[in-house]
Amino acid sequence: MAPGVGTQATFILANPGGLAALDDAGRLLGKVVKLPDQSAPSTPALHPSGTLIAFSLTGQADPKRGFGSDIYTVNLDGTGLKPILQHEDNNVFYASPRFDASGNVLYVHRRAAIITNGTYSGNDDAIVRVDLRTNASTRLIKDGADPTISPDGKTIVYVHLKDSQIDALWRADIDGTNAGPLIKGKDAFWYLQAPRFSPNACQMVFSAAGHTVGEMPGGATYALSRSTGGGQRLAHLSIPSELFLVPCDGSSLKSVGQTGDDVVPAWSPDGTRIAYVGSGGFFVLDVKTQTTHTVAQGQDFFFGDLLWIK
């Protein structure tokens, strides 16, 4: 592995193969860092300095803390790999780290299995605020996952969960207050994931399938995806996924492209394009023209969490 390969990367792709550094044509430059054996990274986030990423890492069970996932950081040059938030018990999972604009605070999804009388009875999901200067953690939002922070730092949008299953997109003030549904209409989805704020506009993109306007069809069943830290996904009965744009106030909804499978979108730094991987391809969508370009294809692109660095 070439030293410092991450500093040359246009994209970082996290999947079970590691943290791959890719050039602007989707070619593999190498791995950002060597990770522990039998571990898998996910949900990377770029520090405001542009020199460091945070990500979730699921590895082998710890002898004392059991099985779970932790939040790590590493410099793009491959140095300084370290855990900054470790699961404290068996079946506790941390995922989806998001920095605030200062880089001193991290917002993270925490999921813990609820065991009642020795039997699994559900999950406790929350979005947690971590002050990286003091390591103090504050539980902000109940039944939340996969947060995204507005560019002005005042709003958090997240996947709201109901009985540990995906419900809808919600928003809250950055301190967790005034939480409620984001989209003002009666739009609903069979499944949704991965809201991501534009870096320079008051809008966000998310991946969803089964868009309806009105009441959610009865008997719908949901499953969490990799990006929200849980288990296997259910098929959408051949319903393709789409990328949707929604403004900060939730006043409208616009489909900008079909993706076939659920994806994790990544904004370009200038906010004009959205990249994603899925179904064996690496794609870039032009937001204005709503045209999609196939950057690369191959076995590395069936799924993964993408980060557009530069």
PDB file of C-alpha atoms in Angstrom:
ATOM      1  CA  MET A   1       0.000   0.000   0.000  1.00  0.00           C
ATOM      2  CA  ALA A   2       1.427   3.384  -1.007  1.00  0.00           C
ATOM      3  CA  PRO A   3       1.803   5.725   1.969  1.00  0.00           C
ATOM      4  CA  GLY A   4      -0.561   8.681   2.069  1.00  0.00           C
ATOM      5  CA  VAL A   5      -2.705   7.375  -0.772  1.00  0.00           C
ATOM      6  CA  GLY A   6      -5.826   8.906   0.777  1.00  0.00           C
ATOM      7  CA  THR A   7      -4.482  12.408   0.204  1.00  0.00           C
ATOM      8  CA  GLN A   8      -4.487  11.709  -3.547  1.00  0.00           C
ATOM      9  CA  ALA A   9      -8.062  10.397  -3.558  1.00  0.00           C
ATOM     10  CA  THR A  10     -11.110  12.041  -5.065  1.00  0.00           C
ATOM     11  CA  PHE A  11     -13.397   9.519  -3.369  1.00  0.00           C
ATOM     12  CA  ILE A  12     -13.272   7.244  -0.337  1.00  0.00           C
ATOM     13  CA  LEU A  13     -15.386   4.085  -0.508  1.00  0.00           C
ATOM     14  CA  ALA A  14     -16.127   2.143   2.684  1.00  0.00           C
ATOM     15  CA  ASN A  15     -17.240  -1.463   2.310  1.00  0.00           C
ATOM     16  CA  PRO A  16     -16.247  -4.843   3.793  1.00  0.00           C
ATOM     17  CA  GLY A  17     -13.027  -4.680   1.769  1.00  0.00           C
ATOM     18  CA  GLY A  18     -11.829  -1.651   3.729  1.00  0.00           C
ATOM     19  CA  LEU A  19     -11.448   2.076   3.089  1.00  0.00           C
ATOM     20  CA  ALA A  20     -10.634   2.322  -0.604  1.00  0.00           C
ATOM     21  CA  ALA A  21      -9.083   5.465  -2.067  1.00  0.00           C
ATOM     22  CA  LEU A  22     -10.375   6.109  -5.600  1.00  0.00           C
ATOM     23  CA  ASP A  23      -9.354   8.637  -8.234  1.00  0.00           C
ATOM     24  CA  ASP A  24     -11.815  10.727 -10.248  1.00  0.00           C
ATOM     25  CA  ALA A  25     -12.346   7.828 -12.682  1.00  0.00           C
ATOM     26  CA  GLY A  26     -13.186   5.382  -9.896  1.00  0.00           C
ATOM     27  CA  ARG A  27      -9.844   3.597 -10.158  1.00  0.00           C
ATOM     28  CA  LEU A  28      -8.430   2.078  -6.979  1.00  0.00           C
ATOM     29  CA  LEU A  29      -5.372   3.930  -5.713  1.00  0.00           C
ATOM     30  CA  GLY A  30      -5.054   1.719  -2.637  1.00  0.00           C
ATOM     31  CA  LYS A  31      -6.374   1.522   0.892  1.00  0.00           C
ATOM     32  CA  VAL A  32      -6.361   4.605   3.088  1.00  0.00           C
ATOM     33  CA  VAL A  33      -5.153   2.553   6.053  1.00  0.00           C
ATOM     34  CA  LYS A  34      -4.758  -1.070   7.078  1.00  0.00           C
ATOM     35  CA  LEU A  35      -7.673  -1.921   9.348  1.00  0.00           C
ATOM     36  CA  PRO A  36      -7.806  -4.762  11.897  1.00  0.00           C
ATOM     37  CA  ASP A  37      -8.375  -8.210  10.418  1.00  0.00           C
ATOM     38  CA  GLN A  38     -11.995  -9.305   9.954  1.00  0.00           C
ATOM     39  CA  SER A  39     -13.342  -5.776  10.375  1.00  0.00           C
ATOM     40  CA  ALA A  40     -15.585  -3.733   8.093  1.00  0.00           C
ATOM     41  CA  PRO A  41     -15.841   0.072   7.913  1.00  0.00           C
ATOM     42  CA  SER A  42     -18.980   2.033   7.022  1.00  0.00           C
ATOM     43  CA  THR A  43     -20.550   5.504   7.007  1.00  0.00           C
ATOM     44  CA  PRO A  44     -17.419   7.670   6.616  1.00  0.00           C
ATOM     45  CA  ALA A  45     -17.581  11.415   7.244  1.00  0.00           C
ATOM     46  CA  LEU A  46     -15.055  14.107   6.372  1.00  0.00           C
ATOM     47  CA  HIS A  47     -13.725  16.456   9.039  1.00  0.00           C
ATOM     48  CA  PRO A  48     -14.165  20.175   8.178  1.00  0.00           C
ATOM     49  CA  SER A  49     -10.371  20.458   7.861  1.00  0.00           C
ATOM     50  CA  GLY A  50     -10.517  18.017   4.942  1.00  0.00           C
ATOM     51  CA  THR A  51      -7.596  16.044   6.337  1.00  0.00           C
ATOM     52  CA  LEU A  52      -9.308  13.415   8.490  1.00  0.00           C
ATOM     53  CA  ILE A  53     -12.288  11.076   8.319  1.00  0.00           C
ATOM     54  CA  ALA A  54     -14.450   9.425  10.957  1.00  0.00           C
ATOM     55  CA  PHE A  55     -16.137   6.091  10.282  1.00  0.00           C
ATOM     56  CA  SER A  56     -17.860   3.192  11.952  1.00  0.00           C
ATOM     57  CA  LEU A  57     -15.901  -0.047  12.318  1.00  0.00           C
ATOM     58  CA  THR A  58     -17.447  -3.415  13.083  1.00  0.00           C
ATOM     59  CA  GLY A  59     -14.876  -6.015  14.057  1.00  0.00           C
ATOM     60  CA  GLN A  60     -14.462  -9.225  15.953  1.00  0.00           C
ATOM     61  CA  ALA A  61     -16.082  -9.492  19.370  1.00  0.00           C
ATOM     62  CA  ASP A  62     -14.078  -7.866  22.141  1.00  0.00           C
ATOM     63  CA  PRO A  63     -13.315 -10.216  25.063  1.00  0.00           C
ATOM     64  CA  LYS A  64     -14.712  -7.735  27.572  1.00  0.00           C
ATOM     65  CA  ARG A  65     -17.163  -5.583  25.644  1.00  0.00           C
ATOM     66  CA  GLY A  66     -18.611  -8.233  23.355  1.00  0.00           C
ATOM     67  CA  PHE A  67     -19.726  -7.720  19.758  1.00  0.00           C
ATOM     68  CA  GLY A  68     -20.520  -4.258  18.441  1.00  0.00           C
ATOM     69  CA  SER A  69     -19.171  -1.365  16.407  1.00  0.00           C
ATOM     70  CA  ASP A  70     -17.022   1.641  17.252  1.00  0.00           C
ATOM     71  CA  ILE A  71     -16.261   5.055  15.779  1.00  0.00           C
ATOM     72  CA  TYR A  72     -12.701   5.538  14.544  1.00  0.00           C
ATOM     73  CA  THR A  73     -10.827   8.429  13.001  1.00  0.00           C
ATOM     74  CA  VAL A  74      -7.861   8.353  10.653  1.00  0.00           C
ATOM     75  CA  ASN A  75      -5.936  10.998   8.747  1.00  0.00           C
ATOM     76  CA  LEU A  76      -6.235  10.807   4.980  1.00  0.00           C
ATOM     77  CA  ASP A  77      -2.497  10.124   4.819  1.00  0.00           C
ATOM     78  CA  GLY A  78      -3.148   6.897   6.742  1.00  0.00           C
ATOM     79  CA  THR A  79      -1.683   8.028  10.065  1.00  0.00           C
ATOM     80  CA  GLY A  80      -3.376   8.397  13.427  1.00  0.00           C
ATOM     81  CA  LEU A  81      -5.892   5.545  13.268  1.00  0.00           C
ATOM     82  CA  LYS A  82      -7.658   5.477  16.636  1.00  0.00           C
ATOM     83  CA  PRO A  83     -11.016   4.702  18.247  1.00  0.00           C
ATOM     84  CA  ILE A  84     -12.804   7.752  19.603  1.00  0.00           C
ATOM     85  CA  LEU A  85     -16.046   6.085  20.683  1.00  0.00           C
ATOM     86  CA  GLN A  86     -16.119   2.404  21.632  1.00  0.00           C
ATOM     87  CA  HIS A  87     -19.146   0.228  22.251  1.00  0.00           C
ATOM     88  CA  GLU A  88     -19.472  -0.307  25.973  1.00  0.00           C
ATOM     89  CA  ASP A  89     -21.366  -3.593  26.000  1.00  0.00           C
ATOM     90  CA  ASN A  90     -22.378  -6.547  23.863  1.00  0.00           C
ATOM     91  CA  ASN A  91     -24.649  -5.668  20.922  1.00  0.00           C
ATOM     92  CA  VAL A  92     -24.062  -1.922  21.095  1.00  0.00           C
ATOM     93  CA  PHE A  93     -23.424  -0.361  17.697  1.00  0.00           C
ATOM     94  CA  TYR A  94     -22.229   3.123  16.820  1.00  0.00           C
ATOM     95  CA  ALA A  95     -22.652   4.334  13.232  1.00  0.00           C
ATOM     96  CA  SER A  96     -23.093   7.356  10.966  1.00  0.00           C
ATOM     97  CA  PRO A  97     -20.704   9.886  12.538  1.00  0.00           C
ATOM     98  CA  ARG A  98     -21.230  13.494  11.437  1.00  0.00           C
ATOM     99  CA  PHE A  99     -18.992  16.424  12.381  1.00  0.00           C
ATOM    100  CA  ASP A 100     -20.326  19.873  13.156  1.00  0.00           C
ATOM    101  CA  ALA A 101     -18.747  22.834  11.359  1.00  0.00           C
ATOM    102  CA  SER A 102     -16.141  23.311  14.112  1.00  0.00           C
ATOM    103  CA  GLY A 103     -14.974  19.716  13.922  1.00  0.00           C
ATOM    104  CA  ASN A 104     -15.104  19.559  17.727  1.00  0.00           C
ATOM    105  CA  VAL A 105     -18.466  17.798  17.976  1.00  0.00           C
ATOM    106  CA  LEU A 106     -19.643  14.519  16.485  1.00  0.00           C
ATOM    107  CA  TYR A 107     -23.236  13.347  16.096  1.00  0.00           C
ATOM    108  CA  VAL A 108     -23.584   9.567  16.063  1.00  0.00           C
ATOM    109  CA  HIS A 109     -26.311   6.933  15.860  1.00  0.00           C
ATOM    110  CA  ARG A 110     -26.233   4.542  18.819  1.00  0.00           C
ATOM    111  CA  ARG A 111     -28.152   1.261  18.754  1.00  0.00           C
ATOM    112  CA  ALA A 112     -28.286  -1.113  21.699  1.00  0.00           C
ATOM    113  CA  ALA A 113     -30.134  -4.388  21.941  1.00  0.00           C
ATOM    114  CA  ILE A 114     -32.769  -4.516  24.696  1.00  0.00           C
ATOM    115  CA  ILE A 115     -32.593  -7.760  26.641  1.00  0.00           C
ATOM    116  CA  THR A 116     -35.529  -8.560  28.920  1.00  0.00           C
ATOM    117  CA  ASN A 117     -35.275 -11.609  31.181  1.00  0.00           C
ATOM    118  CA  GLY A 118     -32.517 -12.948  28.973  1.00  0.00           C
ATOM    119  CA  THR A 119     -34.510 -12.525  25.747  1.00  0.00           C
ATOM    120  CA  TYR A 120     -34.041  -9.963  22.977  1.00  0.00           C
ATOM    121  CA  SER A 121     -37.051  -7.639  22.946  1.00  0.00           C
ATOM    122  CA  GLY A 122     -36.040  -4.833  20.597  1.00  0.00           C
ATOM    123  CA  ASN A 123     -33.542  -2.021  20.147  1.00  0.00           C
ATOM    124  CA  ASP A 124     -32.838   1.260  21.843  1.00  0.00           C
ATOM    125  CA  ASP A 125     -31.938   3.771  19.111  1.00  0.00           C
ATOM    126  CA  ALA A 126     -30.725   7.302  19.713  1.00  0.00           C
ATOM    127  CA  ILE A 127     -28.632  10.068  18.203  1.00  0.00           C
ATOM    128  CA  VAL A 128     -25.815  10.998  20.552  1.00  0.00           C
ATOM    129  CA  ARG A 129     -23.733  14.181  20.669  1.00  0.00           C
ATOM    130  CA  VAL A 130     -20.055  13.618  21.466  1.00  0.00           C
ATOM    131  CA  ASP A 131     -17.804  16.513  22.459  1.00  0.00           C
ATOM    132  CA  LEU A 132     -14.421  15.450  21.103  1.00  0.00           C
ATOM    133  CA  ARG A 133     -12.591  17.871  23.406  1.00  0.00           C
ATOM    134  CA  THR A 134     -13.940  16.291  26.599  1.00  0.00           C
ATOM    135  CA  ASN A 135     -15.285  12.913  25.327  1.00  0.00           C
ATOM    136  CA  ALA A 136     -18.592  13.794  27.011  1.00  0.00           C
ATOM    137  CA  SER A 137     -21.606  12.097  25.385  1.00  0.00           C
ATOM    138  CA  THR A 138     -25.140  13.482  25.473  1.00  0.00           C
ATOM    139  CA  ARG A 139     -28.199  11.577  24.313  1.00  0.00           C
ATOM    140  CA  LEU A 140     -30.065  14.034  22.083  1.00  0.00           C
ATOM    141  CA  ILE A 141     -32.778  12.311  20.088  1.00  0.00           C
ATOM    142  CA  LYS A 142     -34.726   9.141  20.785  1.00  0.00           C
ATOM    143  CA  ASP A 143     -35.652   6.780  17.931  1.00  0.00           C
ATOM    144  CA  GLY A 144     -33.248   8.429  15.488  1.00  0.00           C
ATOM    145  CA  ALA A 145     -30.604   7.141  13.073  1.00  0.00           C
ATOM    146  CA  ASP A 146     -28.301   8.315  10.279  1.00  0.00           C
ATOM    147  CA  PRO A 147     -28.094  12.045  11.102  1.00  0.00           C
ATOM    148  CA  THR A 148     -27.059  14.818   8.722  1.00  0.00           C
ATOM    149  CA  ILE A 149     -26.170  18.336   9.846  1.00  0.00           C
ATOM    150  CA  SER A 150     -27.185  21.504   7.966  1.00  0.00           C
ATOM    151  CA  PRO A 151     -24.344  23.701   6.665  1.00  0.00           C
ATOM    152  CA  ASP A 152     -25.289  26.474   9.117  1.00  0.00           C
ATOM    153  CA  GLY A 153     -25.085  24.000  12.004  1.00  0.00           C
ATOM    154  CA  LYS A 154     -28.573  24.781  13.292  1.00  0.00           C
ATOM    155  CA  THR A 155     -30.540  21.755  12.114  1.00  0.00           C
ATOM    156  CA  ILE A 156     -30.220  18.009  12.262  1.00  0.00           C
ATOM    157  CA  VAL A 157     -32.178  15.774   9.880  1.00  0.00           C
ATOM    158  CA  TYR A 158     -32.362  12.063  10.539  1.00  0.00           C
ATOM    159  CA  VAL A 159     -34.183   8.814   9.868  1.00  0.00           C
ATOM    160  CA  HIS A 160     -36.941   8.488  12.452  1.00  0.00           C
ATOM    161  CA  LEU A 161     -37.567   4.954  13.692  1.00  0.00           C
ATOM    162  CA  LYS A 162     -40.769   3.426  14.990  1.00  0.00           C
ATOM    163  CA  ASP A 163     -40.387   0.154  16.895  1.00  0.00           C
ATOM    164  CA  SER A 164     -36.805   0.119  15.562  1.00  0.00           C
ATOM    165  CA  GLN A 165     -38.049   0.170  11.977  1.00  0.00           C
ATOM    166  CA  ILE A 166     -37.697   2.993   9.458  1.00  0.00           C
ATOM    167  CA  ASP A 167     -40.574   5.455   9.609  1.00  0.00           C
ATOM    168  CA  ALA A 168     -39.840   8.803   7.937  1.00  0.00           C
ATOM    169  CA  LEU A 169     -37.403  11.700   7.698  1.00  0.00           C
ATOM    170  CA  TRP A 170     -37.528  13.972  10.725  1.00  0.00           C
ATOM    171  CA  ARG A 171     -35.784  17.212  11.626  1.00  0.00           C
ATOM    172  CA  ALA A 172     -34.831  18.793  14.941  1.00  0.00           C
ATOM    173  CA  ASP A 173     -32.929  21.789  16.222  1.00  0.00           C
ATOM    174  CA  ILE A 174     -29.262  20.980  16.722  1.00  0.00           C
ATOM    175  CA  ASP A 175     -29.818  20.525  20.468  1.00  0.00           C
ATOM    176  CA  GLY A 176     -32.460  17.847  19.776  1.00  0.00           C
ATOM    177  CA  THR A 177     -35.495  20.008  20.539  1.00  0.00           C
ATOM    178  CA  ASN A 178     -38.515  20.671  18.293  1.00  0.00           C
ATOM    179  CA  ALA A 179     -38.259  17.253  16.635  1.00  0.00           C
ATOM    180  CA  GLY A 180     -40.881  16.337  14.062  1.00  0.00           C
ATOM    181  CA  PRO A 181     -41.499  15.151  10.491  1.00  0.00           C
ATOM    182  CA  LEU A 182     -39.501  16.995   7.827  1.00  0.00           C
ATOM    183  CA  ILE A 183     -41.690  16.552   4.754  1.00  0.00           C
ATOM    184  CA  LYS A 184     -44.829  18.652   5.046  1.00  0.00           C
ATOM    185  CA  GLY A 185     -46.935  16.732   2.537  1.00  0.00           C
ATOM    186  CA  LYS A 186     -48.455  13.271   2.837  1.00  0.00           C
ATOM    187  CA  ASP A 187     -45.554  11.641   1.025  1.00  0.00           C
ATOM    188  CA  ALA A 188     -44.533   8.255   2.361  1.00  0.00           C
ATOM    189  CA  PHE A 189     -42.081   5.527   1.369  1.00  0.00           C
ATOM    190  CA  TRP A 190     -41.754   1.790   1.691  1.00  0.00           C
ATOM    191  CA  TYR A 191     -38.141   2.388   2.596  1.00  0.00           C
ATOM    192  CA  LEU A 192     -35.709   5.302   2.894  1.00  0.00           C
ATOM    193  CA  GLN A 193     -32.140   5.893   4.006  1.00  0.00           C
ATOM    194  CA  ALA A 194     -29.065   8.123   3.993  1.00  0.00           C
ATOM    195  CA  PRO A 195     -30.211  11.763   4.111  1.00  0.00           C
ATOM    196  CA  ARG A 196     -27.298  14.036   3.215  1.00  0.00           C
ATOM    197  CA  PHE A 197     -27.257  17.844   3.313  1.00  0.00           C
ATOM    198  CA  SER A 198     -25.810  19.693   0.353  1.00  0.00           C
ATOM    199  CA  PRO A 199     -22.522  21.349   1.326  1.00  0.00           C
ATOM    200  CA  ASN A 200     -23.629  24.763   0.122  1.00  0.00           C
ATOM    201  CA  ALA A 201     -27.417  24.881  -0.173  1.00  0.00           C
ATOM    202  CA  CYS A 202     -30.356  24.410   2.127  1.00  0.00           C
ATOM    203  CA  GLN A 203     -31.445  21.104   0.635  1.00  0.00           C
ATOM    204  CA  MET A 204     -30.692  17.432   1.081  1.00  0.00           C
ATOM    205  CA  VAL A 205     -30.725  14.231  -0.900  1.00  0.00           C
ATOM    206  CA  PHE A 206     -31.890  10.822   0.304  1.00  0.00           C
ATOM    207  CA  SER A 207     -32.412   7.358  -1.151  1.00  0.00           C
ATOM    208  CA  ALA A 208     -35.901   5.850  -1.038  1.00  0.00           C
ATOM    209  CA  ALA A 209     -38.176   3.264  -2.610  1.00  0.00           C
ATOM    210  CA  GLY A 210     -41.933   2.936  -2.927  1.00  0.00           C
ATOM    211  CA  HIS A 211     -42.938   6.608  -2.914  1.00  0.00           C
ATOM    212  CA  THR A 212     -46.629   7.171  -2.265  1.00  0.00           C
ATOM    213  CA  VAL A 213     -48.651  10.312  -1.633  1.00  0.00           C
ATOM    214  CA  GLY A 214     -51.176   9.617   1.083  1.00  0.00           C
ATOM    215  CA  GLU A 215     -51.346   7.032   3.809  1.00  0.00           C
ATOM    216  CA  MET A 216     -48.734   4.298   3.982  1.00  0.00           C
ATOM    217  CA  PRO A 217     -50.137   0.997   2.693  1.00  0.00           C
ATOM    218  CA  GLY A 218     -51.138  -1.323   5.501  1.00  0.00           C
ATOM    219  CA  GLY A 219     -48.932  -4.169   6.537  1.00  0.00           C
ATOM    220  CA  ALA A 220     -45.725  -2.646   5.204  1.00  0.00           C
ATOM    221  CA  THR A 221     -42.583  -4.123   6.704  1.00  0.00           C
ATOM    222  CA  TYR A 222     -39.277  -2.314   6.954  1.00  0.00           C
ATOM    223  CA  ALA A 223     -35.714  -3.338   7.658  1.00  0.00           C
ATOM    224  CA  LEU A 224     -32.729  -1.221   8.560  1.00  0.00           C
ATOM    225  CA  SER A 225     -29.880  -1.040   6.092  1.00  0.00           C
ATOM    226  CA  ARG A 226     -26.154  -1.027   6.564  1.00  0.00           C
ATOM    227  CA  SER A 227     -26.126   2.726   6.703  1.00  0.00           C
ATOM    228  CA  THR A 228     -28.363   2.850   9.765  1.00  0.00           C
ATOM    229  CA  GLY A 229     -26.463   0.141  11.521  1.00  0.00           C
ATOM    230  CA  GLY A 230     -28.728  -2.822  11.303  1.00  0.00           C
ATOM    231  CA  GLY A 231     -29.219  -6.156   9.628  1.00  0.00           C
ATOM    232  CA  GLN A 232     -30.428  -7.258   6.254  1.00  0.00           C
ATOM    233  CA  ARG A 233     -32.716  -5.346   3.951  1.00  0.00           C
ATOM    234  CA  LEU A 234     -35.998  -6.641   2.618  1.00  0.00           C
ATOM    235  CA  ALA A 235     -36.640  -6.679  -1.074  1.00  0.00           C
ATOM    236  CA  HIS A 236     -38.833  -3.921  -2.446  1.00  0.00           C
ATOM    237  CA  LEU A 237     -40.889  -6.336  -4.539  1.00  0.00           C
ATOM    238  CA  SER A 238     -38.966  -5.124  -7.609  1.00  0.00           C
ATOM    239  CA  ILE A 239     -39.697  -1.475  -6.801  1.00  0.00           C
ATOM    240  CA  PRO A 240     -36.622   0.536  -7.835  1.00  0.00           C
ATOM    241  CA  SER A 241     -35.075   3.078  -5.525  1.00  0.00           C
ATOM    242  CA  GLU A 242     -34.783   6.762  -6.376  1.00  0.00           C
ATOM    243  CA  LEU A 243     -32.828   9.768  -5.199  1.00  0.00           C
ATOM    244  CA  PHE A 244     -35.008  12.580  -3.884  1.00  0.00           C
ATOM    245  CA  LEU A 245     -34.208  16.203  -3.133  1.00  0.00           C
ATOM    246  CA  VAL A 246     -36.012  18.044  -0.362  1.00  0.00           C
ATOM    247  CA  PRO A 247     -35.411  21.637   0.830  1.00  0.00           C
ATOM    248  CA  CYS A 248     -34.644  22.418   4.467  1.00  0.00           C
ATOM    249  CA  ASP A 249     -38.219  23.434   5.177  1.00  0.00           C
ATOM    250  CA  GLY A 250     -39.617  20.180   3.778  1.00  0.00           C
ATOM    251  CA  SER A 251     -41.994  22.090   1.526  1.00  0.00           C
ATOM    252  CA  SER A 252     -41.422  20.064  -1.640  1.00  0.00           C
ATOM    253  CA  LEU A 253     -40.062  16.775  -2.902  1.00  0.00           C
ATOM    254  CA  LYS A 254     -38.347  16.040  -6.200  1.00  0.00           C
ATOM    255  CA  SER A 255     -37.089  12.780  -7.677  1.00  0.00           C
ATOM    256  CA  VAL A 256     -33.817  13.380  -9.521  1.00  0.00           C
ATOM    257  CA  GLY A 257     -32.889   9.884 -10.606  1.00  0.00           C
ATOM    258  CA  GLN A 258     -33.577   6.169 -10.353  1.00  0.00           C
ATOM    259  CA  THR A 259     -30.887   3.987  -8.787  1.00  0.00           C
ATOM    260  CA  GLY A 260     -32.319   0.456  -8.886  1.00  0.00           C
ATOM    261  CA  ASP A 261     -30.983  -0.414  -5.439  1.00  0.00           C
ATOM    262  CA  ASP A 262     -30.769   1.492  -2.162  1.00  0.00           C
ATOM    263  CA  VAL A 263     -27.663   3.681  -2.213  1.00  0.00           C
ATOM    264  CA  VAL A 264     -25.731   6.076  -0.013  1.00  0.00           C
ATOM    265  CA  PRO A 265     -25.437   9.372  -1.918  1.00  0.00           C
ATOM    266  CA  ALA A 266     -22.372  11.605  -1.642  1.00  0.00           C
ATOM    267  CA  TRP A 267     -22.405  15.276  -2.660  1.00  0.00           C
ATOM    268  CA  SER A 268     -19.583  16.803  -4.662  1.00  0.00           C
ATOM    269  CA  PRO A 269     -17.831  19.565  -2.696  1.00  0.00           C
ATOM    270  CA  ASP A 270     -19.450  22.207  -4.954  1.00  0.00           C
ATOM    271  CA  GLY A 271     -22.923  20.738  -4.475  1.00  0.00           C
ATOM    272  CA  THR A 272     -23.641  20.267  -8.196  1.00  0.00           C
ATOM    273  CA  ARG A 273     -23.336  16.475  -8.424  1.00  0.00           C
ATOM    274  CA  ILE A 274     -24.147  13.368  -6.404  1.00  0.00           C
ATOM    275  CA  ALA A 275     -22.123  10.151  -6.544  1.00  0.00           C
ATOM    276  CA  TYR A 276     -23.179   6.684  -5.429  1.00  0.00           C
ATOM    277  CA  VAL A 277     -22.325   3.022  -5.924  1.00  0.00           C
ATOM    278  CA  GLY A 278     -24.695   0.089  -6.367  1.00  0.00           C
ATOM    279  CA  SER A 279     -25.599  -2.802  -8.655  1.00  0.00           C
ATOM    280  CA  GLY A 280     -21.975  -3.143  -9.683  1.00  0.00           C
ATOM    281  CA  GLY A 281     -21.555   0.437 -10.866  1.00  0.00           C
ATOM    282  CA  PHE A 282     -20.118   3.774  -9.761  1.00  0.00           C
ATOM    283  CA  PHE A 283     -22.388   6.610 -10.880  1.00  0.00           C
ATOM    284  CA  VAL A 284     -22.434  10.408 -10.804  1.00  0.00           C
ATOM    285  CA  LEU A 285     -25.681  12.343 -11.128  1.00  0.00           C
ATOM    286  CA  ASP A 286     -25.739  15.950 -12.360  1.00  0.00           C
ATOM    287  CA  VAL A 287     -28.346  17.570 -10.133  1.00  0.00           C
ATOM    288  CA  LYS A 288     -29.300  20.345 -12.557  1.00  0.00           C
ATOM    289  CA  THR A 289     -29.711  18.231 -15.703  1.00  0.00           C
ATOM    290  CA  GLN A 290     -30.766  15.045 -13.835  1.00  0.00           C
ATOM    291  CA  THR A 291     -28.461  13.020 -16.073  1.00  0.00           C
ATOM    292  CA  THR A 292     -26.424  10.120 -14.696  1.00  0.00           C
ATOM    293  CA  HIS A 293     -22.942   9.169 -15.870  1.00  0.00           C
ATOM    294  CA  THR A 294     -21.415   5.721 -15.279  1.00  0.00           C
ATOM    295  CA  VAL A 295     -17.920   6.370 -13.942  1.00  0.00           C
ATOM    296  CA  ALA A 296     -16.805   2.762 -13.469  1.00  0.00           C
ATOM    297  CA  GLN A 297     -18.125  -0.777 -13.134  1.00  0.00           C
ATOM    298  CA  GLY A 298     -16.908  -3.849 -11.275  1.00  0.00           C
ATOM    299  CA  GLN A 299     -17.248  -6.095  -8.270  1.00  0.00           C
ATOM    300  CA  ASP A 300     -16.140  -3.339  -5.880  1.00  0.00           C
ATOM    301  CA  PHE A 301     -19.267  -1.320  -6.623  1.00  0.00           C
ATOM    302  CA  PHE A 302     -22.169  -3.536  -5.618  1.00  0.00           C
ATOM    303  CA  PHE A 303     -22.610  -1.585  -2.404  1.00  0.00           C
ATOM    304  CA  GLY A 304     -20.719   0.731  -0.124  1.00  0.00           C
ATOM    305  CA  ASP A 305     -20.715   4.113   1.561  1.00  0.00           C
ATOM    306  CA  LEU A 306     -19.078   6.791  -0.547  1.00  0.00           C
ATOM    307  CA  LEU A 307     -17.398  10.046   0.432  1.00  0.00           C
ATOM    308  CA  TRP A 308     -16.532  12.728  -2.151  1.00  0.00           C
ATOM    309  CA  ILE A 309     -13.316  14.311  -0.906  1.00  0.00           C
ATOM    310  CA  LYS A 310     -12.369  16.811  -3.621  1.00  0.00           C
TER     311      LYS A 310
END
